[in-house]
Tab-separated table of C-alpha atoms in Angstrom:
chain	number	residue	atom	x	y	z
W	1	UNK	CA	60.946	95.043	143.772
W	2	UNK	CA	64.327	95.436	142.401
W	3	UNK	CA	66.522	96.495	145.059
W	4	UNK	CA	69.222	93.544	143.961
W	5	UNK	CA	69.447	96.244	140.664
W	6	UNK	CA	69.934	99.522	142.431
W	7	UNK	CA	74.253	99.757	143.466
W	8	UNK	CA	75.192	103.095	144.571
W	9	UNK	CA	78.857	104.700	143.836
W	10	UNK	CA	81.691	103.870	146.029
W	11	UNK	CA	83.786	107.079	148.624
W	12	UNK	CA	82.600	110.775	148.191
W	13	UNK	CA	80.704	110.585	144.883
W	14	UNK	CA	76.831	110.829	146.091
W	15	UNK	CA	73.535	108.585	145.170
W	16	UNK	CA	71.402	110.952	142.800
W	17	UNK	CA	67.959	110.232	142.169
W	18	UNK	CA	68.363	110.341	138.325
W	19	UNK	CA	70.771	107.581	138.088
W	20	UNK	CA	68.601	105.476	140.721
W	21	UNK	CA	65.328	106.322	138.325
W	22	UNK	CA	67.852	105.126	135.213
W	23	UNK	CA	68.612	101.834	137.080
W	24	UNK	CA	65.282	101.101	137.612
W	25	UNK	CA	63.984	101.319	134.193
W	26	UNK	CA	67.124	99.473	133.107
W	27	UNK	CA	66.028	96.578	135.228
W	28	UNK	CA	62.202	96.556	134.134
W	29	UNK	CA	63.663	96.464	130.850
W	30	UNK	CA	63.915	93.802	128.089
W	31	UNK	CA	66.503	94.055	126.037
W	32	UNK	CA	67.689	92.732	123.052
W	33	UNK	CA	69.161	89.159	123.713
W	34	UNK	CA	72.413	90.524	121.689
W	35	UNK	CA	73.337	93.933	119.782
W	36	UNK	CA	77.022	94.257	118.147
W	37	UNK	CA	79.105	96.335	120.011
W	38	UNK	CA	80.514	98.387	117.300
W	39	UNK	CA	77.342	98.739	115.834
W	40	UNK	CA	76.093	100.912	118.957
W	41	UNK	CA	79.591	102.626	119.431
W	42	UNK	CA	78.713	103.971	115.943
W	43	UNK	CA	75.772	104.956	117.061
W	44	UNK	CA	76.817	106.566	119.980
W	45	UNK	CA	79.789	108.506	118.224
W	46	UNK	CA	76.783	110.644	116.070
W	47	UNK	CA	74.688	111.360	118.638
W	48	UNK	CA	77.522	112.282	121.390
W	49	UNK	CA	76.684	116.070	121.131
W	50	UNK	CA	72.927	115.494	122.277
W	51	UNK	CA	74.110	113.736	125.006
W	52	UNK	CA	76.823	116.793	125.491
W	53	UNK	CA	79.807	114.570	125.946
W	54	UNK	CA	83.512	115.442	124.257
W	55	UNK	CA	85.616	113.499	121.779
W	56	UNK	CA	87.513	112.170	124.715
W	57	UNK	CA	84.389	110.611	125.939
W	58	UNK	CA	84.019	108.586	122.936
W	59	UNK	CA	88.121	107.611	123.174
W	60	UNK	CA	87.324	106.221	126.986
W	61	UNK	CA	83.716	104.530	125.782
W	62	UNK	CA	85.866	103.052	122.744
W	63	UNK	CA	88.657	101.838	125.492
W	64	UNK	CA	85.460	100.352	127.682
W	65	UNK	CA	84.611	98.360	124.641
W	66	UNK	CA	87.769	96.841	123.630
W	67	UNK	CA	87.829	94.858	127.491
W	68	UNK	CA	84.528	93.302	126.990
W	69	UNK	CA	85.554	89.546	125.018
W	70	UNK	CA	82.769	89.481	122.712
W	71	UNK	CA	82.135	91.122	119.432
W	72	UNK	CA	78.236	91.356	120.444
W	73	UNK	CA	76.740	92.658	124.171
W	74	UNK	CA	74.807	89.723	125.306
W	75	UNK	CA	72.823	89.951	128.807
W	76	UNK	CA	73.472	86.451	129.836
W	77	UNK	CA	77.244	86.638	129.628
W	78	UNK	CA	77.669	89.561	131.960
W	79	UNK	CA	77.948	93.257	131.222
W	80	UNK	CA	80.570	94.052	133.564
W	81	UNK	CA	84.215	95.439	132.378
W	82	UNK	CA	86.799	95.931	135.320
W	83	UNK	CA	90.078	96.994	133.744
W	84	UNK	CA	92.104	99.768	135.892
W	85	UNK	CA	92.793	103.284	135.296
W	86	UNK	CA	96.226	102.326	133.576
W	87	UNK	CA	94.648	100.067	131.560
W	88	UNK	CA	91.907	102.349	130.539
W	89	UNK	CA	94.523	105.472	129.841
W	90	UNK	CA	97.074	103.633	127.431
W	91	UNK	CA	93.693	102.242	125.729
W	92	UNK	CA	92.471	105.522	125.250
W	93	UNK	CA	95.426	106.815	123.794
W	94	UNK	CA	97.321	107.896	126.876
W	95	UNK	CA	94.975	110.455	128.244
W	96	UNK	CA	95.619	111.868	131.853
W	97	UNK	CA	93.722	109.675	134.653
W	98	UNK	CA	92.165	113.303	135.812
W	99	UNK	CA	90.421	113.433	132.523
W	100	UNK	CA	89.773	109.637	132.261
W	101	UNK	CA	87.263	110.091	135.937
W	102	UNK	CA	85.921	113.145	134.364
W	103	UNK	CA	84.489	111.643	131.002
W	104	UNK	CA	84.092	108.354	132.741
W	105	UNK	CA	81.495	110.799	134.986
W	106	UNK	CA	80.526	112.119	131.741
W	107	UNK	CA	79.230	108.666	130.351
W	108	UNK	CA	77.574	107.522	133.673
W	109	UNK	CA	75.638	111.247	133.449
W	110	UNK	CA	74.644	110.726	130.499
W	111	UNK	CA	73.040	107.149	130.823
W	112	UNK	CA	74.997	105.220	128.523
W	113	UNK	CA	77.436	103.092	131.320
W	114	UNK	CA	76.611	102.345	135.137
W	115	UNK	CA	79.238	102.029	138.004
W	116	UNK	CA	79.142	98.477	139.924
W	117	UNK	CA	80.996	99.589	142.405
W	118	UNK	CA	83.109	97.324	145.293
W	119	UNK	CA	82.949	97.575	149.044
W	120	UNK	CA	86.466	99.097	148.900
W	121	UNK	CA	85.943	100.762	145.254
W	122	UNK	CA	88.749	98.864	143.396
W	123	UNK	CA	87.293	97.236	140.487
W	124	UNK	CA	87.619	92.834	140.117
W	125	UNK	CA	85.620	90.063	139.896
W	126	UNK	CA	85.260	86.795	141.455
W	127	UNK	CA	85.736	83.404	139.502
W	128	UNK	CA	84.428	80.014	139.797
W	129	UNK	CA	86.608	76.937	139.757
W	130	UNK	CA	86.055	76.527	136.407
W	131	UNK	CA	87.578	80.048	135.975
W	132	UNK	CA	83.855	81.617	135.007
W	133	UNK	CA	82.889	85.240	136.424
W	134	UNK	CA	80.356	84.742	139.144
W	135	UNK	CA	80.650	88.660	140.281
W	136	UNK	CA	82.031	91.294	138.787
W	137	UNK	CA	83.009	95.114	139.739
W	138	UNK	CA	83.590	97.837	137.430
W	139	UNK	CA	81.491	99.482	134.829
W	140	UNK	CA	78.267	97.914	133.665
W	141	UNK	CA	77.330	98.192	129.138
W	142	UNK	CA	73.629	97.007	130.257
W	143	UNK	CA	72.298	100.875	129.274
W	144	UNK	CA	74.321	100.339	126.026
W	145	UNK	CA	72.310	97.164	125.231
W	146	UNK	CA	69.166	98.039	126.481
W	147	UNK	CA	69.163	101.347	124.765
W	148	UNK	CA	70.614	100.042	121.760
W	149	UNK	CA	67.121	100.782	119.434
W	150	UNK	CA	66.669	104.270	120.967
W	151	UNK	CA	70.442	105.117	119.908
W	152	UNK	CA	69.891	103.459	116.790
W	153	UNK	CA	66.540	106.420	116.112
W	154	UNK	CA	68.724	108.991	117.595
W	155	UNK	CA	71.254	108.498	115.542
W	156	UNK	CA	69.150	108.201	112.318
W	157	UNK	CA	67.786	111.459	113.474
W	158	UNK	CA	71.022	113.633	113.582
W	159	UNK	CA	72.294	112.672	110.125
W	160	UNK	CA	68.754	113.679	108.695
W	161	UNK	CA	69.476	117.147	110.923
W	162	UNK	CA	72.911	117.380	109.548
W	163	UNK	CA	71.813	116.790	105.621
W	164	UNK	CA	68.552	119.401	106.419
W	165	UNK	CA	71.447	121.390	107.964
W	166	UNK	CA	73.493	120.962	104.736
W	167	UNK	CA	70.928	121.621	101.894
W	168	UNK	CA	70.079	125.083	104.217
W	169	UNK	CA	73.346	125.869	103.668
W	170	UNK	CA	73.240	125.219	100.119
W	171	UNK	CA	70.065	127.431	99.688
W	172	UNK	CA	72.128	129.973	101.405
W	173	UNK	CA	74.856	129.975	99.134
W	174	UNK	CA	71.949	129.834	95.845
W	175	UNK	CA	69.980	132.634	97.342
W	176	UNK	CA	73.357	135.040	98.318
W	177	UNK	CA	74.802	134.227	94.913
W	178	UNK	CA	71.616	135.259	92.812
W	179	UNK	CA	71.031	138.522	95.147
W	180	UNK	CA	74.684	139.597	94.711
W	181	UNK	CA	74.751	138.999	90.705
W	182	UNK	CA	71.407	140.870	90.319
W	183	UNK	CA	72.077	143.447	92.091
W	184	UNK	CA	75.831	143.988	90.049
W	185	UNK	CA	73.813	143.930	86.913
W	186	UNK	CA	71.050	146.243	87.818
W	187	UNK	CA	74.169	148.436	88.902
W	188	UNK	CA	76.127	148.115	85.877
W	189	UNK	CA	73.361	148.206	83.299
W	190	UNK	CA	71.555	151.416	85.326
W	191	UNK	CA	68.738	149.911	85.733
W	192	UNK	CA	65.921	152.327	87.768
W	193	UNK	CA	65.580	151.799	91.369
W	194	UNK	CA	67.294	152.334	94.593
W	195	UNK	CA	70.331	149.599	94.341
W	196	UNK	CA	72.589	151.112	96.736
W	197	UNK	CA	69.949	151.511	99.651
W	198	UNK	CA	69.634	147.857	97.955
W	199	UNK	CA	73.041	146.794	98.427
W	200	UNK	CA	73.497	148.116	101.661
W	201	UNK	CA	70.822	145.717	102.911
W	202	UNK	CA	72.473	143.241	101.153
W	203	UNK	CA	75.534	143.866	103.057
W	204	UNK	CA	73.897	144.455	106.161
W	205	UNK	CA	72.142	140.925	105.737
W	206	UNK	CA	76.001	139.193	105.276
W	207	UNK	CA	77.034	141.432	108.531
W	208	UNK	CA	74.695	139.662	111.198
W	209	UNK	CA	75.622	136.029	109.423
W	210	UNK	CA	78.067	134.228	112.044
W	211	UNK	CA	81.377	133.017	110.797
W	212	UNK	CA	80.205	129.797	112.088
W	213	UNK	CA	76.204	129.529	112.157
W	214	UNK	CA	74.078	126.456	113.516
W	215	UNK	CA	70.582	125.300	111.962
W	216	UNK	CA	68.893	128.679	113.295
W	217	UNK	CA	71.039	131.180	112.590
W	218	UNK	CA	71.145	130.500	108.902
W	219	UNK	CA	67.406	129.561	108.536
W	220	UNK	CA	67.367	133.050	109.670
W	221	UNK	CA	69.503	134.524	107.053
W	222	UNK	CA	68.308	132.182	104.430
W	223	UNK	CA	64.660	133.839	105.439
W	224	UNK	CA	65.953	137.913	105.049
W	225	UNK	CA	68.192	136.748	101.837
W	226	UNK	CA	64.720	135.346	100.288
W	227	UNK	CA	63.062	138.408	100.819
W	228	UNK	CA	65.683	140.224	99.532
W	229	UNK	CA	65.834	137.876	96.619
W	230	UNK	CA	61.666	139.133	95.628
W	231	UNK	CA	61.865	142.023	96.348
W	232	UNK	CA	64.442	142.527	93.892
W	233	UNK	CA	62.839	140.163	91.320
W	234	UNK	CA	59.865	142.668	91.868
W	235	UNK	CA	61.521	145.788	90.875
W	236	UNK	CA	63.419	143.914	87.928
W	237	UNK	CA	59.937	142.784	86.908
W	238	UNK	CA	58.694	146.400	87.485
W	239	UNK	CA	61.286	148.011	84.561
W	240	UNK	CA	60.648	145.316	82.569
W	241	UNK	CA	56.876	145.929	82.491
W	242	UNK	CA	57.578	149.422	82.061
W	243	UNK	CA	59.847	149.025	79.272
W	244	UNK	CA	56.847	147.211	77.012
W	245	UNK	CA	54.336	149.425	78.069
W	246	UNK	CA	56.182	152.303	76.773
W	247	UNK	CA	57.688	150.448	73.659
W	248	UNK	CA	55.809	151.975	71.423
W	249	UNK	CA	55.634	155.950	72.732
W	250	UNK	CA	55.980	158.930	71.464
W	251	UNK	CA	59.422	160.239	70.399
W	252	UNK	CA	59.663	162.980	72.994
W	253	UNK	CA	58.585	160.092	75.931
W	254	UNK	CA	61.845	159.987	77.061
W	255	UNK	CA	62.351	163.996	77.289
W	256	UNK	CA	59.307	163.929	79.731
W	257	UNK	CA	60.865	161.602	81.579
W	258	UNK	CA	63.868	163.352	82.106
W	259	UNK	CA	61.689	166.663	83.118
W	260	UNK	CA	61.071	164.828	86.601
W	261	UNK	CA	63.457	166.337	88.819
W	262	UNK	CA	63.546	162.650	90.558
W	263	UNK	CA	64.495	160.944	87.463
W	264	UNK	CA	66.323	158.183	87.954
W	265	UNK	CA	68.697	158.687	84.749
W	266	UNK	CA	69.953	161.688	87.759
W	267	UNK	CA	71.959	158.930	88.962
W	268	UNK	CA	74.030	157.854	85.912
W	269	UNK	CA	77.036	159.810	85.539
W	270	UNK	CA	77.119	159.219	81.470
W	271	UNK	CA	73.357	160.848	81.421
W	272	UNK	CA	74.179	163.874	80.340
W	273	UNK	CA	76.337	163.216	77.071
W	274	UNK	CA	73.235	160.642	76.395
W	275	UNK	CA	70.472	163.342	77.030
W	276	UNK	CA	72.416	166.286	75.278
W	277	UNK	CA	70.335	169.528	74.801
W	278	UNK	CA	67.175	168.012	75.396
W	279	UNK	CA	67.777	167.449	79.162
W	280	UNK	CA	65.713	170.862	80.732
W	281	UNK	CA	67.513	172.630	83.334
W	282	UNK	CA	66.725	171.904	87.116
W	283	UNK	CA	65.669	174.181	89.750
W	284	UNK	CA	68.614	174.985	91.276
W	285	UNK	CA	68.075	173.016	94.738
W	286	UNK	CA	67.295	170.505	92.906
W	287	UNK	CA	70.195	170.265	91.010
W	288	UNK	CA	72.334	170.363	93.944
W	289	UNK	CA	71.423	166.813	94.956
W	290	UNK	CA	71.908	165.999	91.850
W	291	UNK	CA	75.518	166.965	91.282
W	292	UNK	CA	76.431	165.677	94.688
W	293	UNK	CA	75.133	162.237	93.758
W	294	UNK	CA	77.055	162.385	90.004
W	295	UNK	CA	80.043	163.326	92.237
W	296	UNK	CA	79.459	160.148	94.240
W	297	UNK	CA	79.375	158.118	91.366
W	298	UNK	CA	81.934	160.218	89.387
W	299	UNK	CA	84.496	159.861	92.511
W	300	UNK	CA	84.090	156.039	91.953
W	301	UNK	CA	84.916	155.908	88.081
W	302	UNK	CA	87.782	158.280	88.996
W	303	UNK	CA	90.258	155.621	91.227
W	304	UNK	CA	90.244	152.458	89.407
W	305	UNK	CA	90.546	149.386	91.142
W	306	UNK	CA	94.043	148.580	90.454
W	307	UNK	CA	95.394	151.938	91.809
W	308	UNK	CA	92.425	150.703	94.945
W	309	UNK	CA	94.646	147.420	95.332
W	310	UNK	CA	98.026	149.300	95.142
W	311	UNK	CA	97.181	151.827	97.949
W	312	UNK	CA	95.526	149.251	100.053
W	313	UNK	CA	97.453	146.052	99.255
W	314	UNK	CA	96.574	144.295	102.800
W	315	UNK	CA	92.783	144.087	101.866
W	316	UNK	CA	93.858	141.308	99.009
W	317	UNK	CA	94.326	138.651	101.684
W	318	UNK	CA	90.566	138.744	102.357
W	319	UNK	CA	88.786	138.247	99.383
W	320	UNK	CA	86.559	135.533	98.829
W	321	UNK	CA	89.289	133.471	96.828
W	322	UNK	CA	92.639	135.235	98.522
W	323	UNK	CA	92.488	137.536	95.512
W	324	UNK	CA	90.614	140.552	94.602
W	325	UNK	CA	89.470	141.127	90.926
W	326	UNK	CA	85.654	143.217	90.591
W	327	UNK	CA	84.378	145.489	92.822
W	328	UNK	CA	82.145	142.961	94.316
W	329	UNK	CA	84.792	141.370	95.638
W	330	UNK	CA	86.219	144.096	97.259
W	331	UNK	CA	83.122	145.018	98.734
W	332	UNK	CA	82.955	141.489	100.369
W	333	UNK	CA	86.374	141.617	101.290
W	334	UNK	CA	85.499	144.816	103.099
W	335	UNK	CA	82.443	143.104	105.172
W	336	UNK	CA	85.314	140.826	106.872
W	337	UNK	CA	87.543	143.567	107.396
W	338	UNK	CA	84.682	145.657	109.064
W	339	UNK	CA	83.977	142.250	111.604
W	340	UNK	CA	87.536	141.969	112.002
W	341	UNK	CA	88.204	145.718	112.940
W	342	UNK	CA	84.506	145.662	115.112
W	343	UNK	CA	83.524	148.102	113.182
W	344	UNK	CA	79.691	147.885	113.927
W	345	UNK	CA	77.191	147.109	111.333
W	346	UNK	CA	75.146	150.249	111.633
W	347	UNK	CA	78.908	152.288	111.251
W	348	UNK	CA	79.332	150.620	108.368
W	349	UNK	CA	75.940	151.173	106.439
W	350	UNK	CA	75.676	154.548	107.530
W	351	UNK	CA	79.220	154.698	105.536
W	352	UNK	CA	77.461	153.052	102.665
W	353	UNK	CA	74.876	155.149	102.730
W	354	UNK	CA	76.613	158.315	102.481
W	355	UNK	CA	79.794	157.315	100.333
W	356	UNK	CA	77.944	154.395	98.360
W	357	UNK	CA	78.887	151.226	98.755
W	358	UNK	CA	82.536	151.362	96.765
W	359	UNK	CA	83.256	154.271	98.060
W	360	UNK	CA	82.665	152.323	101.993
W	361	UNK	CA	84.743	149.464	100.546
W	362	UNK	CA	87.669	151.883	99.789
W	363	UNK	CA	87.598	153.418	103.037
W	364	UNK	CA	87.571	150.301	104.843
W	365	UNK	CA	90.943	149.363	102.784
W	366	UNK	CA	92.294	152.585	104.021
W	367	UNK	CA	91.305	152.033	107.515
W	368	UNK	CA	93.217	148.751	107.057
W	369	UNK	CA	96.155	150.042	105.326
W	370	UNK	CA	96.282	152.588	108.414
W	371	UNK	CA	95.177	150.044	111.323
W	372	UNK	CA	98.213	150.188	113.257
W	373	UNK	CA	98.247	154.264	113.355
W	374	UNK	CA	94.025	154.058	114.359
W	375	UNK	CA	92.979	153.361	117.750
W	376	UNK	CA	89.642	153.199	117.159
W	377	UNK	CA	88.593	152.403	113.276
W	378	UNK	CA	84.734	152.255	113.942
W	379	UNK	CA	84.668	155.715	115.103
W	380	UNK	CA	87.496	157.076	112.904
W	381	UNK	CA	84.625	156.178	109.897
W	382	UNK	CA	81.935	157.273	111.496
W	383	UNK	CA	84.209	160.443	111.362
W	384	UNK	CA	85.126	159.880	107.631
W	385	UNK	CA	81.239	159.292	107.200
W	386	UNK	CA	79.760	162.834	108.713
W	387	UNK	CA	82.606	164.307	106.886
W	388	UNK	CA	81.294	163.004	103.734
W	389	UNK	CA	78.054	164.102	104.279
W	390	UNK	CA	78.868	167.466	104.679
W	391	UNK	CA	81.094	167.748	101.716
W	392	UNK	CA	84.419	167.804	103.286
W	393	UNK	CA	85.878	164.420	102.550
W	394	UNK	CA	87.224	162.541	99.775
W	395	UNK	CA	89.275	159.527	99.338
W	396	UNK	CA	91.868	160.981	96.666
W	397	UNK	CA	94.082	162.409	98.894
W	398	UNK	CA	94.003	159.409	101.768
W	399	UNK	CA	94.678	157.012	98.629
W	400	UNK	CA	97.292	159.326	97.255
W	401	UNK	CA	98.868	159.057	100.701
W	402	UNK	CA	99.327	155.774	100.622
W	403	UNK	CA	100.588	155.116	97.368
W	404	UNK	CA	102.973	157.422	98.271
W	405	UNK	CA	103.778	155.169	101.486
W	406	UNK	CA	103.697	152.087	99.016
W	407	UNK	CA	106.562	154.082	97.137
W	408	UNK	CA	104.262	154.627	94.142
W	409	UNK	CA	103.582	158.120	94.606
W	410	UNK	CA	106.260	159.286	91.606
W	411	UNK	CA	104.623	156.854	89.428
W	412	UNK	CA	100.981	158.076	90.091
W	413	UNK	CA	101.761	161.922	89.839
């Protein structure tokens, strides 16, 4: 039996069965005949978000601390601190005494400190003659030194989470970096393939990553980045294999290849000084498609960044480094600028997929330039978007428009 253990709190707080099932194993316990006390606090200050208790919590557990004598918790010297509530607040840095009850609540609910409450709740002790405490009331440490090992594990625990945590992170930041700069050289260099459906998974992938993730979230975009990653790899390795098996070809290899109507020199817009005379002539709706995805392309070359920057100077402040200086960049920038405007993620890649990815970028500038003048931006590119698709949009005159606003419009014509 060990009802002499078992004290139950003191006016309108009630008796719950979890605290009464904590005192008892605290009693069958045997502790540790001493632990230091700042050894635990330590402990207790990196594991204070399993136990879901605030920063203030720790201030008022630190405060505890400081009125027990000893620079170790020992058993046979008591366990029991009674210092007031105005004692306890100018300890803990001056907090109010209706936040001191709630985090002292907070510690007792989590297991870490037990109430010894008096008949009349105040909180003293009684002395011997020889000044020694024979009873005390207040708040018992005995959890803190009886659970000193299991804190101790705990703790070890979360700063092996936190550097797993960390090098997922750093993965991350590998993995995004090597996607991006592949992809920009495939781009640049015109390398066959699909890079803008590529690039607008790429963005899509950056999209559904939180400002501020935890462990899962970015396991979960380290996981789609990685895929991304190979299958990019893949269709690198692809051309290269292709390039050395056709090495050594015939002369006229290449003008075959440009006979197939879904060529992909289609999508370069320098192909056609390259190819001269020797390109054949394309059915007619083929063609079409063709010229509409040259245009694309053609529209990009066309606005330079610079003149980009100077109609849309507001989009600067959110590039990766507060500065804007490759296209890249401004297509990150624009993934912010989409959150910021909730502009949804589909909106967005349905842009990309219809304007290519710069051309998105641009119009997200615009849309920012213009945000004060747009009540809704996600649907005013959507708009923009089925426009484009049809033929009936193009960013010249919106950028022209606000150069013009910029007082640059003189300079431009």
């Amino acid at each position: 039996m060990h009802t002499g253990h078992i004290t139950t709190p003191f006016g309108r707080r009630p008796a719950k069965l979890a605290l009464v099932k904590e005192q008892f194993a605290i009693a069958a316990s045997t502790p540790s005949t001493r632990v230091e006390k700042w050894k635990v606090f330590r402990d207790v200050c990196e594991t204070r978000e399993r136990f879901g208790l605030q920063d203030r919590a720790i201030a008022v557990l630190d405060a505890l601390l400081t009125f027990y004598p000893d620079t170790q918790l020992d058993a046979s010297n008591g366990l029991v601190v009674f210092p007031s509530n105005a004692q306890l607040s100018v300890r803990a840095h001056g907090i109010t005494e209706s936040t001191l009850r709630r985090q002292l609540g907070a510690l007792v609910d989590a297991g870490l400190i037990m109430r010894r409450d008096s008949p009349n709740g105040k909180r003293y002790a009684h002395r011997s003659r020889d000044g020694e405490i024979e009873k005390a009331y207040g708040f018992d440490l005995s959890p803190l030194l009886t659970r000193s090992t299991e804190l101790a594990l705990l703790a070890q625990d979360v700063a092996a989470e936190r550097m797993r945590f960390r090098r997922a992170k750093e993965t991350l930041t590998i993995c995004r970096r090597d996607v991006r700069k592949l992809i920009t050289a495939a781009i640049e260099e015109g390398a066959p393939g699909n890079w803008g459906h590529v690039e607008t998974v790429y963005i899509g992938i950056l999209s559904r990553h939180p400002r501020y993730p935890d462990r899962n979230q970015v396991d979960t975009t380290l996981g789609e980045m990685e895929l991304l990653r190979e299958e990019v790899i893949n269709m690198l390795e692809m051309q290269v294999e292709s390039k050395n098996m056709h090495g050594n070809a015939a002369p006229n290899d290449r003008h075959i290849q440009n006979s197939k109507t879904e060529s992909i020199n289609e999508l370069e817009p320098s192909s056609e000084k390259e190819q001269g005379a020797n390109v054949p002539e394309e059915p007619k709706t083929k063609s079409v498609a063709g010229t509409k995805t040259k245009a694309k392309l053609e529209q990009i070359k066309a606005f330079p960044l610079g003149m980009v920057l100077r109609a849309c100077p507001q989009i600067i402040d959110y590039g990766p480094v507060g500065g804007i200086a490759h296209w890249r960049e401004l297509m990150t920038a624009a993934v912010v600028v989409r959150s910021m405007l909730g502009v949804s993620p589909s909106a967005y890649e349905e842009a990309c997929s219809a304007m290519g990815p710069e051309n998105a970028a641009v119009a997200m500038a615009c849309i920012l330039e213009r945000s004060n003048f747009i009540n809704s931006p996600g649907g005013y590119l959507r708009d923009l978007t089925k426009r484009s698709e049809q033929g009936e949009f193009s960013l010249g005159p919106m950028l022209m428009s606000l150069l013009k606003a910029n007082g640059e419009g003189s300079a431009v014509a």
